[in-house]
GROMACS .gro file of C-alpha atoms in nm:
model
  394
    1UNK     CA    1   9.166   7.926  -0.318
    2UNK     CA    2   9.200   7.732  -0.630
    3UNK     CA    3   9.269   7.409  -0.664
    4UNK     CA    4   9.556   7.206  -0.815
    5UNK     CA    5   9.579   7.222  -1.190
    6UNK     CA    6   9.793   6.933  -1.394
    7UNK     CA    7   9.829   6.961  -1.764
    8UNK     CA    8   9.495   6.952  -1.940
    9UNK     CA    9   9.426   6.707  -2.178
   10UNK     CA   10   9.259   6.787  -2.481
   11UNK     CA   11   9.085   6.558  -2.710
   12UNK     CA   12   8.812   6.525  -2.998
   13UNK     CA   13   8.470   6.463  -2.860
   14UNK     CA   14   8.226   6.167  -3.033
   15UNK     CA   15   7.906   6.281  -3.068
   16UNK     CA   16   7.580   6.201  -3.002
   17UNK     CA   17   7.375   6.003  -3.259
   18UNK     CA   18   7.060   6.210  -3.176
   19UNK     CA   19   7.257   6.543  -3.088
   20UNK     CA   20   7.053   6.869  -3.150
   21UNK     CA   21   7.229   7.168  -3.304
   22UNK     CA   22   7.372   7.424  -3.128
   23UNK     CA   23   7.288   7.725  -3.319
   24UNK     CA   24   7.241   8.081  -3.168
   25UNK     CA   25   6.910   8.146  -3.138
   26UNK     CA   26   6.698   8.515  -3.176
   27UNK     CA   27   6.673   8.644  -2.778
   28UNK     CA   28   6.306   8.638  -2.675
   29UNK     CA   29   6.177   8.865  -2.381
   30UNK     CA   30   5.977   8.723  -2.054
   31UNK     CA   31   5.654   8.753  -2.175
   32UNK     CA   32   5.722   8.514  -2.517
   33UNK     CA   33   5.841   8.255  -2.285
   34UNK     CA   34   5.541   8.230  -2.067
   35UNK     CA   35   5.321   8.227  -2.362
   36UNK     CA   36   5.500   7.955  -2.473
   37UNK     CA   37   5.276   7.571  -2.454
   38UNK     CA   38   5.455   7.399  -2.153
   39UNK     CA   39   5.345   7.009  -2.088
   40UNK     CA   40   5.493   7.061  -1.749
   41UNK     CA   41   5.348   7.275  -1.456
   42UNK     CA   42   5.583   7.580  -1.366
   43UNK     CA   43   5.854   7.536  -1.651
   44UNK     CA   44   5.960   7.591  -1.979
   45UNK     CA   45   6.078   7.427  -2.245
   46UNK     CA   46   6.393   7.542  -2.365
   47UNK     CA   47   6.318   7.470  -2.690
   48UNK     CA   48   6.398   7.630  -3.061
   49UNK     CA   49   6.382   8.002  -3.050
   50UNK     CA   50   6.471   8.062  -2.671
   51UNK     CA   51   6.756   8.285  -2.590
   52UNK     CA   52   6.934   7.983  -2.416
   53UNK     CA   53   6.846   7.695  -2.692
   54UNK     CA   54   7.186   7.689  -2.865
   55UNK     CA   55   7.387   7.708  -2.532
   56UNK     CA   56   7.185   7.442  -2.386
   57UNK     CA   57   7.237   7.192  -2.679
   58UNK     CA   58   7.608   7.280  -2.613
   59UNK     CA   59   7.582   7.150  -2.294
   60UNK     CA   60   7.356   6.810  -2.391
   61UNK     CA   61   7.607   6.710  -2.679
   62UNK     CA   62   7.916   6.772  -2.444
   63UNK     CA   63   7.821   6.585  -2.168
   64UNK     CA   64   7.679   6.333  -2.349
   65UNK     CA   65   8.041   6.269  -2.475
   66UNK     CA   66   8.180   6.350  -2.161
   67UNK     CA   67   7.990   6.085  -1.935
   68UNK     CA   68   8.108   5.876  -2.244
   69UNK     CA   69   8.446   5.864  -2.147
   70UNK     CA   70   8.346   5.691  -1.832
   71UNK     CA   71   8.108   5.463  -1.946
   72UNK     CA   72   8.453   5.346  -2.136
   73UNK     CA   73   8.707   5.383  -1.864
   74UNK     CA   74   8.475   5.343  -1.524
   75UNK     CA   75   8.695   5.423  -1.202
   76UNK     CA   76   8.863   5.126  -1.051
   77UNK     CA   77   8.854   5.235  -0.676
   78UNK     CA   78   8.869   5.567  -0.497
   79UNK     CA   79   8.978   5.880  -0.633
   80UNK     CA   80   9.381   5.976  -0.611
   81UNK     CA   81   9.477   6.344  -0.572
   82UNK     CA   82   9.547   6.327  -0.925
   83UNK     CA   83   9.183   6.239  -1.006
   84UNK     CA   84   9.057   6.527  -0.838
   85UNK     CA   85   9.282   6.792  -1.011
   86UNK     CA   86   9.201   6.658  -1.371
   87UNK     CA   87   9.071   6.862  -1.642
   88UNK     CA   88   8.935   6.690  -1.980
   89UNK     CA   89   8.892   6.918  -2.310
   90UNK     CA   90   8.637   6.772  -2.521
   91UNK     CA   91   8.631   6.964  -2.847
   92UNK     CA   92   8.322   6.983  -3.057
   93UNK     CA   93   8.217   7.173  -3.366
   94UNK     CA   94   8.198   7.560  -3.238
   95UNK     CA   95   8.288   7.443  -2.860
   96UNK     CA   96   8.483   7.327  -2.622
   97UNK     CA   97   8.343   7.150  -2.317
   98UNK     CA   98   8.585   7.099  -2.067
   99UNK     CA   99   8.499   6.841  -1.743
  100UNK     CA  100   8.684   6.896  -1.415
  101UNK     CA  101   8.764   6.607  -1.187
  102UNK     CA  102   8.612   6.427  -1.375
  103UNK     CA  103   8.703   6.081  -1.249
  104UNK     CA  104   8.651   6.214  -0.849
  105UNK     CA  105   8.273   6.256  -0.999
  106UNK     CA  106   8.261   5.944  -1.152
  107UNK     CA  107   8.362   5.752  -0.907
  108UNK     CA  108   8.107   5.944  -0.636
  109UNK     CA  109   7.792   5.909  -0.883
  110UNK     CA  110   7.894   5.517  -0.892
  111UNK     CA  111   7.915   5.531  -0.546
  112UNK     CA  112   7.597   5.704  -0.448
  113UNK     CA  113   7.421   5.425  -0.707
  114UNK     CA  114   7.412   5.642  -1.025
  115UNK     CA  115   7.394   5.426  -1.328
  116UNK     CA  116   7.632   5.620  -1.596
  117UNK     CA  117   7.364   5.481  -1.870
  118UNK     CA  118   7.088   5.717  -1.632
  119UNK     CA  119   7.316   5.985  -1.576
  120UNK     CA  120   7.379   6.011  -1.992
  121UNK     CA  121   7.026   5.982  -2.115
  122UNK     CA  122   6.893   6.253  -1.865
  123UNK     CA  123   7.162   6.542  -1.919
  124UNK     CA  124   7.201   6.448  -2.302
  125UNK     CA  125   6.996   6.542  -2.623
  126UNK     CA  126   6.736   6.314  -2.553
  127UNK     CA  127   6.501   6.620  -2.440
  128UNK     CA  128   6.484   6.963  -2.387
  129UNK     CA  129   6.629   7.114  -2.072
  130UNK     CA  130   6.360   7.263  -1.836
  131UNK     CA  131   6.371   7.613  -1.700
  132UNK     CA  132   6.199   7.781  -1.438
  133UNK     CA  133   6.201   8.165  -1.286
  134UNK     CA  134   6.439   8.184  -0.996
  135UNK     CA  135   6.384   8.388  -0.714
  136UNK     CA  136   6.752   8.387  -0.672
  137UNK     CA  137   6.951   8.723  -0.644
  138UNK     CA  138   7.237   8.568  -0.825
  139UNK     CA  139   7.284   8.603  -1.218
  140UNK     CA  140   7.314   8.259  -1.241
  141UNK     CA  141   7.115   8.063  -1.493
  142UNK     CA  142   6.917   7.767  -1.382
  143UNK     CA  143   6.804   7.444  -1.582
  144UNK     CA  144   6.644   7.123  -1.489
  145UNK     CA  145   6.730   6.795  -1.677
  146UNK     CA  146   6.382   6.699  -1.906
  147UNK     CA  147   6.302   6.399  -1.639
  148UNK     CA  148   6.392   6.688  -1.381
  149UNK     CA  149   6.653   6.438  -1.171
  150UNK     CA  150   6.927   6.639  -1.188
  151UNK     CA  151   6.977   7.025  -1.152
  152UNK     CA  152   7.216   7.253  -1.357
  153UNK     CA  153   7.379   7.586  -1.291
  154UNK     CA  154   7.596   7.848  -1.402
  155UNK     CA  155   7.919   7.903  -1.184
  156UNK     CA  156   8.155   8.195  -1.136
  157UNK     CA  157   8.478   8.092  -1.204
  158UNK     CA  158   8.590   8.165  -0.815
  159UNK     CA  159   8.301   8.007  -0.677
  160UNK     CA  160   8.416   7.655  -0.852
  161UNK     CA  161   8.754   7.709  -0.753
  162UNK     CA  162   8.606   7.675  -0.369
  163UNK     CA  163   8.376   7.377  -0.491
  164UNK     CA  164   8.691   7.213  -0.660
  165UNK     CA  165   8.930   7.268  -0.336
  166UNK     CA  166   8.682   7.154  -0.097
  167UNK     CA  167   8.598   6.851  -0.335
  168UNK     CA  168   8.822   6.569  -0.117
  169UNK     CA  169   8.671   6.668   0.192
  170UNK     CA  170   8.312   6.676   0.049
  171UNK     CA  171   8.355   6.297  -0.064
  172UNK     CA  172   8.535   6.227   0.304
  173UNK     CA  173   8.213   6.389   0.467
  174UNK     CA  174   7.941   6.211   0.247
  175UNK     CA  175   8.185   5.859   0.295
  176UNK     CA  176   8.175   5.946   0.658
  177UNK     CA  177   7.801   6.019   0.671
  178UNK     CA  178   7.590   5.830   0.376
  179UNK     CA  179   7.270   6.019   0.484
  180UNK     CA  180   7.399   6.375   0.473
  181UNK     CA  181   7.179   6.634   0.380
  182UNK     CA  182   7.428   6.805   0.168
  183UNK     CA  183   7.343   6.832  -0.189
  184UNK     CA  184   7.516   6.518  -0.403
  185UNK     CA  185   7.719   6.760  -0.638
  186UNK     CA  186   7.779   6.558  -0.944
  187UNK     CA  187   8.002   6.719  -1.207
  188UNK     CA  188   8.149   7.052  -1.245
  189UNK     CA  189   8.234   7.181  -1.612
  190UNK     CA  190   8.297   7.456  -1.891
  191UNK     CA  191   8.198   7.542  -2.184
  192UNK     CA  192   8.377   7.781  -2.419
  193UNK     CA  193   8.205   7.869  -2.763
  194UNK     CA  194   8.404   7.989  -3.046
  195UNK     CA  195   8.716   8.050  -2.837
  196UNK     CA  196   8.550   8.283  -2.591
  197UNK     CA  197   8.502   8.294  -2.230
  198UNK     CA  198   8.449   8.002  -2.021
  199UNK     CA  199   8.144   7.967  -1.849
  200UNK     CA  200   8.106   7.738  -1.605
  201UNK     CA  201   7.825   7.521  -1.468
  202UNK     CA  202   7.742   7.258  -1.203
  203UNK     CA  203   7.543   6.976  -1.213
  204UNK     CA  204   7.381   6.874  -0.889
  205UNK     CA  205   7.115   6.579  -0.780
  206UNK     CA  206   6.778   6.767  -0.764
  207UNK     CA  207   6.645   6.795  -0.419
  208UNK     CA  208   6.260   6.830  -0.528
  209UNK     CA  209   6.247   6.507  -0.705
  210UNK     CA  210   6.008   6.323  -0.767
  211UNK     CA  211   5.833   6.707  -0.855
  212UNK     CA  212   5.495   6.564  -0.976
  213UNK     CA  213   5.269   6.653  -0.620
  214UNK     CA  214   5.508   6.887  -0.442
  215UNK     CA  215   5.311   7.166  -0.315
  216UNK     CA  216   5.518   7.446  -0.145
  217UNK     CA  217   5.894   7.456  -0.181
  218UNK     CA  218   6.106   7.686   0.023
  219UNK     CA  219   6.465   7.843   0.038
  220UNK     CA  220   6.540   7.852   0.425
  221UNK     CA  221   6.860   8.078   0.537
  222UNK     CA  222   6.778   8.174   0.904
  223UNK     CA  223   6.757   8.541   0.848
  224UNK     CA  224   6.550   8.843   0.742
  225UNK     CA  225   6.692   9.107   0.525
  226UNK     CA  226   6.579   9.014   0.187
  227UNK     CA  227   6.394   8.697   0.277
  228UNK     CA  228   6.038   8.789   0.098
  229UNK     CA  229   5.904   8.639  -0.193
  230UNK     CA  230   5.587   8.799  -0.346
  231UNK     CA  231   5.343   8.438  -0.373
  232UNK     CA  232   5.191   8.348  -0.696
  233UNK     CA  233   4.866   8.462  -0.782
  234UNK     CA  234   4.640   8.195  -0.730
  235UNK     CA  235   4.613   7.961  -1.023
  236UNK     CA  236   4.920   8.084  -1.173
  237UNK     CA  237   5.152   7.770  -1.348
  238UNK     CA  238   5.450   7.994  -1.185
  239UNK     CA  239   5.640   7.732  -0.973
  240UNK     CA  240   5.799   8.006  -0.716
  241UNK     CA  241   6.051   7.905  -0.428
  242UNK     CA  242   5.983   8.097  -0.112
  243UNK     CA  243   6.228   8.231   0.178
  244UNK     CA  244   6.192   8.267   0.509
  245UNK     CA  245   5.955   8.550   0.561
  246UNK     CA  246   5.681   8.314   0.365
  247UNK     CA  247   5.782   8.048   0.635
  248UNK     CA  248   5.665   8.219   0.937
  249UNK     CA  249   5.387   8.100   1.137
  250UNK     CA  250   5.456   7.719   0.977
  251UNK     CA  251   5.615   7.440   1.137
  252UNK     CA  252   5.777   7.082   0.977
  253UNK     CA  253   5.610   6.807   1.195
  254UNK     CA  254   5.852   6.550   1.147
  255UNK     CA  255   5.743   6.311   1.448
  256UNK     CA  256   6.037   6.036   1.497
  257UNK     CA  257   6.246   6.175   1.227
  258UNK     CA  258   6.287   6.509   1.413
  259UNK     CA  259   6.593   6.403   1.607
  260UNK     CA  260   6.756   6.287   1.296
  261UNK     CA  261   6.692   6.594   1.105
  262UNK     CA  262   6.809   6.798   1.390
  263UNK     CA  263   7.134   6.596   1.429
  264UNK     CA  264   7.197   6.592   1.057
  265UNK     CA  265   7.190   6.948   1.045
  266UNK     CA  266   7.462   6.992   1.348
  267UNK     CA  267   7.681   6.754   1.156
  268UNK     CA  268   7.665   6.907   0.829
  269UNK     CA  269   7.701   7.297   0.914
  270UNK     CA  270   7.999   7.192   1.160
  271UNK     CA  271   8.164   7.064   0.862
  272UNK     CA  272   8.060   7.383   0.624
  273UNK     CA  273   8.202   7.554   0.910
  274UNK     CA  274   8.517   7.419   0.928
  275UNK     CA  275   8.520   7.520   0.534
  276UNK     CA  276   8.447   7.873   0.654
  277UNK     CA  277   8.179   7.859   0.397
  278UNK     CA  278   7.871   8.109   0.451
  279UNK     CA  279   7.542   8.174   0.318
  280UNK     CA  280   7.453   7.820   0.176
  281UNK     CA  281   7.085   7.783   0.229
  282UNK     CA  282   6.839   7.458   0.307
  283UNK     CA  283   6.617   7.409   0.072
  284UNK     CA  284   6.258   7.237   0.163
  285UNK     CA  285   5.954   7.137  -0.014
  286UNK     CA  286   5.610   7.031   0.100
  287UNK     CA  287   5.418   6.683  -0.039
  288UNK     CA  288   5.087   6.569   0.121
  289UNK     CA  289   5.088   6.186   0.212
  290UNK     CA  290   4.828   5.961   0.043
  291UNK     CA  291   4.605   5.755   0.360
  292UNK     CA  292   4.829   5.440   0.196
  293UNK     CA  293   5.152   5.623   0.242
  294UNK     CA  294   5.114   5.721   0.591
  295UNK     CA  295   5.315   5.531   0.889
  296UNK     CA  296   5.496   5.301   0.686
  297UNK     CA  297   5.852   5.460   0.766
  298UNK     CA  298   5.768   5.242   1.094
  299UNK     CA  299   5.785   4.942   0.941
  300UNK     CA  300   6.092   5.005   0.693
  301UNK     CA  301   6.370   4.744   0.720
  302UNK     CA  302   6.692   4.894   0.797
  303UNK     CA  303   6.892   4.951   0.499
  304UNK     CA  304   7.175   5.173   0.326
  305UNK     CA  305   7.147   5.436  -0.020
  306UNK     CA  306   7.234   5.199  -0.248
  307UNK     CA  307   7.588   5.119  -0.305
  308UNK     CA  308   7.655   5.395  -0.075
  309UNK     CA  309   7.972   5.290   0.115
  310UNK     CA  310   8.053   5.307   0.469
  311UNK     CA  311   8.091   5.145   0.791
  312UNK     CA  312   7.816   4.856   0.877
  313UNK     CA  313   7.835   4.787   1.185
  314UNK     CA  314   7.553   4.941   1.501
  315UNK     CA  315   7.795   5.166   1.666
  316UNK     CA  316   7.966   5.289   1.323
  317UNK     CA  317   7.602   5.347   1.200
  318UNK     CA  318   7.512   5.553   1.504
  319UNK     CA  319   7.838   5.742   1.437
  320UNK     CA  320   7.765   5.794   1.071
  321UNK     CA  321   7.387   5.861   1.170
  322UNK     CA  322   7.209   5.662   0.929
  323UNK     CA  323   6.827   5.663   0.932
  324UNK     CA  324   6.592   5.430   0.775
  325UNK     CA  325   6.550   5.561   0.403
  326UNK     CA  326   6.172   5.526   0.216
  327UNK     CA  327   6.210   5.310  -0.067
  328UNK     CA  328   6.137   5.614  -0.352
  329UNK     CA  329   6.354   5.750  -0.575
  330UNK     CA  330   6.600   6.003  -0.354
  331UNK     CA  331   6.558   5.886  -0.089
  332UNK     CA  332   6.834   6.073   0.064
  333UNK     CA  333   6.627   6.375   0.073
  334UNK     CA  334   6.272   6.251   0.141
  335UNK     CA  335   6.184   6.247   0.517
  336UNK     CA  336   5.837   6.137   0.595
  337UNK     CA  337   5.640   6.288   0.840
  338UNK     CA  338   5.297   6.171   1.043
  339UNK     CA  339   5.125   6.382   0.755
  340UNK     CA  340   5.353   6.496   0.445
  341UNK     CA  341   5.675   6.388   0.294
  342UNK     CA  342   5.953   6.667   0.319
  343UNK     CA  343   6.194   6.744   0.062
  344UNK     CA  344   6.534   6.883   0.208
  345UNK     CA  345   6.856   6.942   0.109
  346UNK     CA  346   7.140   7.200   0.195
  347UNK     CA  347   7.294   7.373  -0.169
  348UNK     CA  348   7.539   7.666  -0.231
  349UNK     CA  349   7.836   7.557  -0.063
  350UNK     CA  350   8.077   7.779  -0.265
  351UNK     CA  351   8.070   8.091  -0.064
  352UNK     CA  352   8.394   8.154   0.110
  353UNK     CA  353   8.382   8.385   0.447
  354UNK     CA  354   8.696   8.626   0.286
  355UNK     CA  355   8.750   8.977   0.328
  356UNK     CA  356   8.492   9.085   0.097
  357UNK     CA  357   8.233   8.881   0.292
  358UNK     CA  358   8.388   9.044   0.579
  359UNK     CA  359   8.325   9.438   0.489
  360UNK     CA  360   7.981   9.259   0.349
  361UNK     CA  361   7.943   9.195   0.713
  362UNK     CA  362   8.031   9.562   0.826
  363UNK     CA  363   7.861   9.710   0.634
  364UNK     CA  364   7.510   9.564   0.662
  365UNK     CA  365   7.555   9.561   1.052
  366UNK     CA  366   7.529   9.940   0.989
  367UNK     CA  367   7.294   9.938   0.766
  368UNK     CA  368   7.054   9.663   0.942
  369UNK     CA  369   7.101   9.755   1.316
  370UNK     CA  370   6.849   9.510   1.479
  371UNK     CA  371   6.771   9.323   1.183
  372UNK     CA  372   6.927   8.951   1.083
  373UNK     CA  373   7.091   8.923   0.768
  374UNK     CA  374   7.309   8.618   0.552
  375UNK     CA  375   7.661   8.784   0.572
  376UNK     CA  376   7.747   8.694   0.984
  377UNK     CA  377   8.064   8.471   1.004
  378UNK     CA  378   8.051   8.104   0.957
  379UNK     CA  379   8.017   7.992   1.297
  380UNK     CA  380   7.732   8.227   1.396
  381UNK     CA  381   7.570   8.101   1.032
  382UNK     CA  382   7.560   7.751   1.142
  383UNK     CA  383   7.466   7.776   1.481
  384UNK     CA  384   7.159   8.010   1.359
  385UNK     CA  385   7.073   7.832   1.095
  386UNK     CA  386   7.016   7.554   1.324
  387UNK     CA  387   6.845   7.723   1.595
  388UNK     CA  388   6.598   7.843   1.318
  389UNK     CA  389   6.557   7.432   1.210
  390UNK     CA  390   6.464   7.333   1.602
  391UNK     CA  391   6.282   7.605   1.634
  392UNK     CA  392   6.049   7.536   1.320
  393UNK     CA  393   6.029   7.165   1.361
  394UNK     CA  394   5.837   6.911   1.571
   0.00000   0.00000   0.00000
């Protein structure tokens, strides 16, 4: 389903002062990059000499010029229809980086409190982008920013044709609900070297932030087939994200909170559901509470994300079910238990329940006769996936 597409516009790009040049660089295997000096646990560098070094400078020097044109011409109120069907060529020596609705994203990173001065330095060429070894099946490439805030990813062109159609109704449910546990999508873009194919990427508020004493993160789907991740050896500086398989036996104790999680969750899969989106996945990580840090969610003053808008009043914030948020950075997906601070957000919410998902579905019904798998239609995905969250939580 692809969205509405005006007439692009297509202009020169400034660039950075401190830009980095985006050269093509030798490929390097595996092994080279984990032999290569990392200052941060679990990920790499991207710096001179990996495979994905000139790309990635690409992608700091256009959307440093990109969130530019923002910082210049900052949305005056809500976004039109028009806003959300814009696309913006920014042309650069050897590339093309083109940003897609452009002001819809500018306005929702102003709304959810994102300085555009923050949002520049961190995706720019102020430092290198961090990478880290998925456990994904997908062939998508994965990046963090260098302050690891925000979260980047490569896009098939069909799945951000779903993400760009869906786009008014994702700002309507985030307006309608400040607290969702959605993942804050934040721009969607391409970038075309040389006059070749696109490729696309996303750029996404990064759920396991702060990273610095996370100890277990997990990728949570409510099913079986294909939900094992081989650990880490012990001591390894592998940062691995487990599924569901890794999960069993463990519980969240979320004491108070757990009726808000649980009602969060209804909300937000009802809505994916209505998008007849599938196999979107809820990501969780682990962080041990200091004796000083313990019990003071109890004594929190109510209070919105800020600049988040929406209604103020008791019975609109029961509707919208806010919570009380800990004062720390992302706060809107940091829920603090008795014992440990959880990390959870729901991502991948371009996967459209069409016919190929369909014979998907037939055909691993045959193929998996009693076990559970991702591919089940969107209503039975929801309702499972939240079965599996009330059943793991206390």
């Amino acid at each position: 389903m692809a969205a509405p597409s005006p007439g692009p516009r297509e202009v020169l790009a400034p660039s950075p002062e401190a830009g980095c040049r985006a050269v093509t660089s030798s490929r390097r295997g595996l092994l080279w990059r984990l032999r290569d000096k990392q200052s941060r646990l679990g990920l790499f560098e991207i710096s001179p000499g990996h495979e994905l070094h000139g790309m990635t400078c690409m992608m700091q020097a256009g959307l440093w010029a990109a969130t530019q044109v923002f910082m210049d011409h900052p949305p005056t109120g809500p976004p039109s229809q028009d806003d959300f069907s814009e696309v913006l060529t920014q042309v650069h020596e050897g590339f093309e980086l083109g940003t897609l609705a452009g002001p819809a994203f500018a306005w929702l990173r102003r709304s959810l409190g994102l300085a555009e001065e923050d949002y520049q330095a961190a995706l720019g060429p102020g430092g290198p982008y961090l990478q880290f070894l998925s456990t994904s099946k997908s062939k998508a490439s994965f990046f963090l920013s260098h302050d690891q805030r925000f979260f980047l990813k490569t896009q098939g062109r069909r799945e951000v044709q779903v993400l760009l159609a869906h786009l008014p109704r994702y700002v309507q449910h985030l307006q309608r609900h400040p607290h969702s546990l959605l993942a804050r999508l934040l721009g969607v873009h391409s970038l075309r070297v040389d006059r070749g194919k696109k490729t696309y990427f996303i750029i996404m508020q990064s759920v396991f932030y702060p990273a610095g004493r996370i100890s277990e993160r997990y990728d949570i789907k409510g099913c079986e087939v294909s939900r094992w991740v081989e650990p880490a050896p012990e001591g390894s500086p592998l940062v691995l994200v487990l599924k569901d398989l890794n999960f069993q036996g463990k519980t969240i104790n979320l004491g108070p909170q757990r009726s808000w999680f649980l009602r969060q969750m209804e909300l937000d899969t009802t809505f994916l559901r209505e998008l007849n989106v599938l196999d979107y996945s809820l990501l969780m990580a682990f962080q041990c509470l200091h004796e000083d840090e313990k019990g003071l969610g109890s004594s929190l003053v109510f209070r919105t994300a800020r600049s988040v808008e929406g209604a103020q009043s008791p019975e609109e914030s029961e509707t919208q079910n806010r919570r009380l948020l800990p004062d720390t950075p992302n706060a809107l997906h940091i829920l603090d238990g008795p014992e440990q601070r959880y990390f959870l957000g729901v991502v991948d919410l371009a996967t459209v329940y069409g016919l190929r998902k369909r014979l998907e579905h037939l055909w691993k019904t045959l193929r998996y006769p009693s076990r559970t798998f991702s591919t089940v239609s969107p209503a039975r995905y929801a309702r499972r996936l939240c079965q599996w969250v009330e059943a793991h939580t206390e």
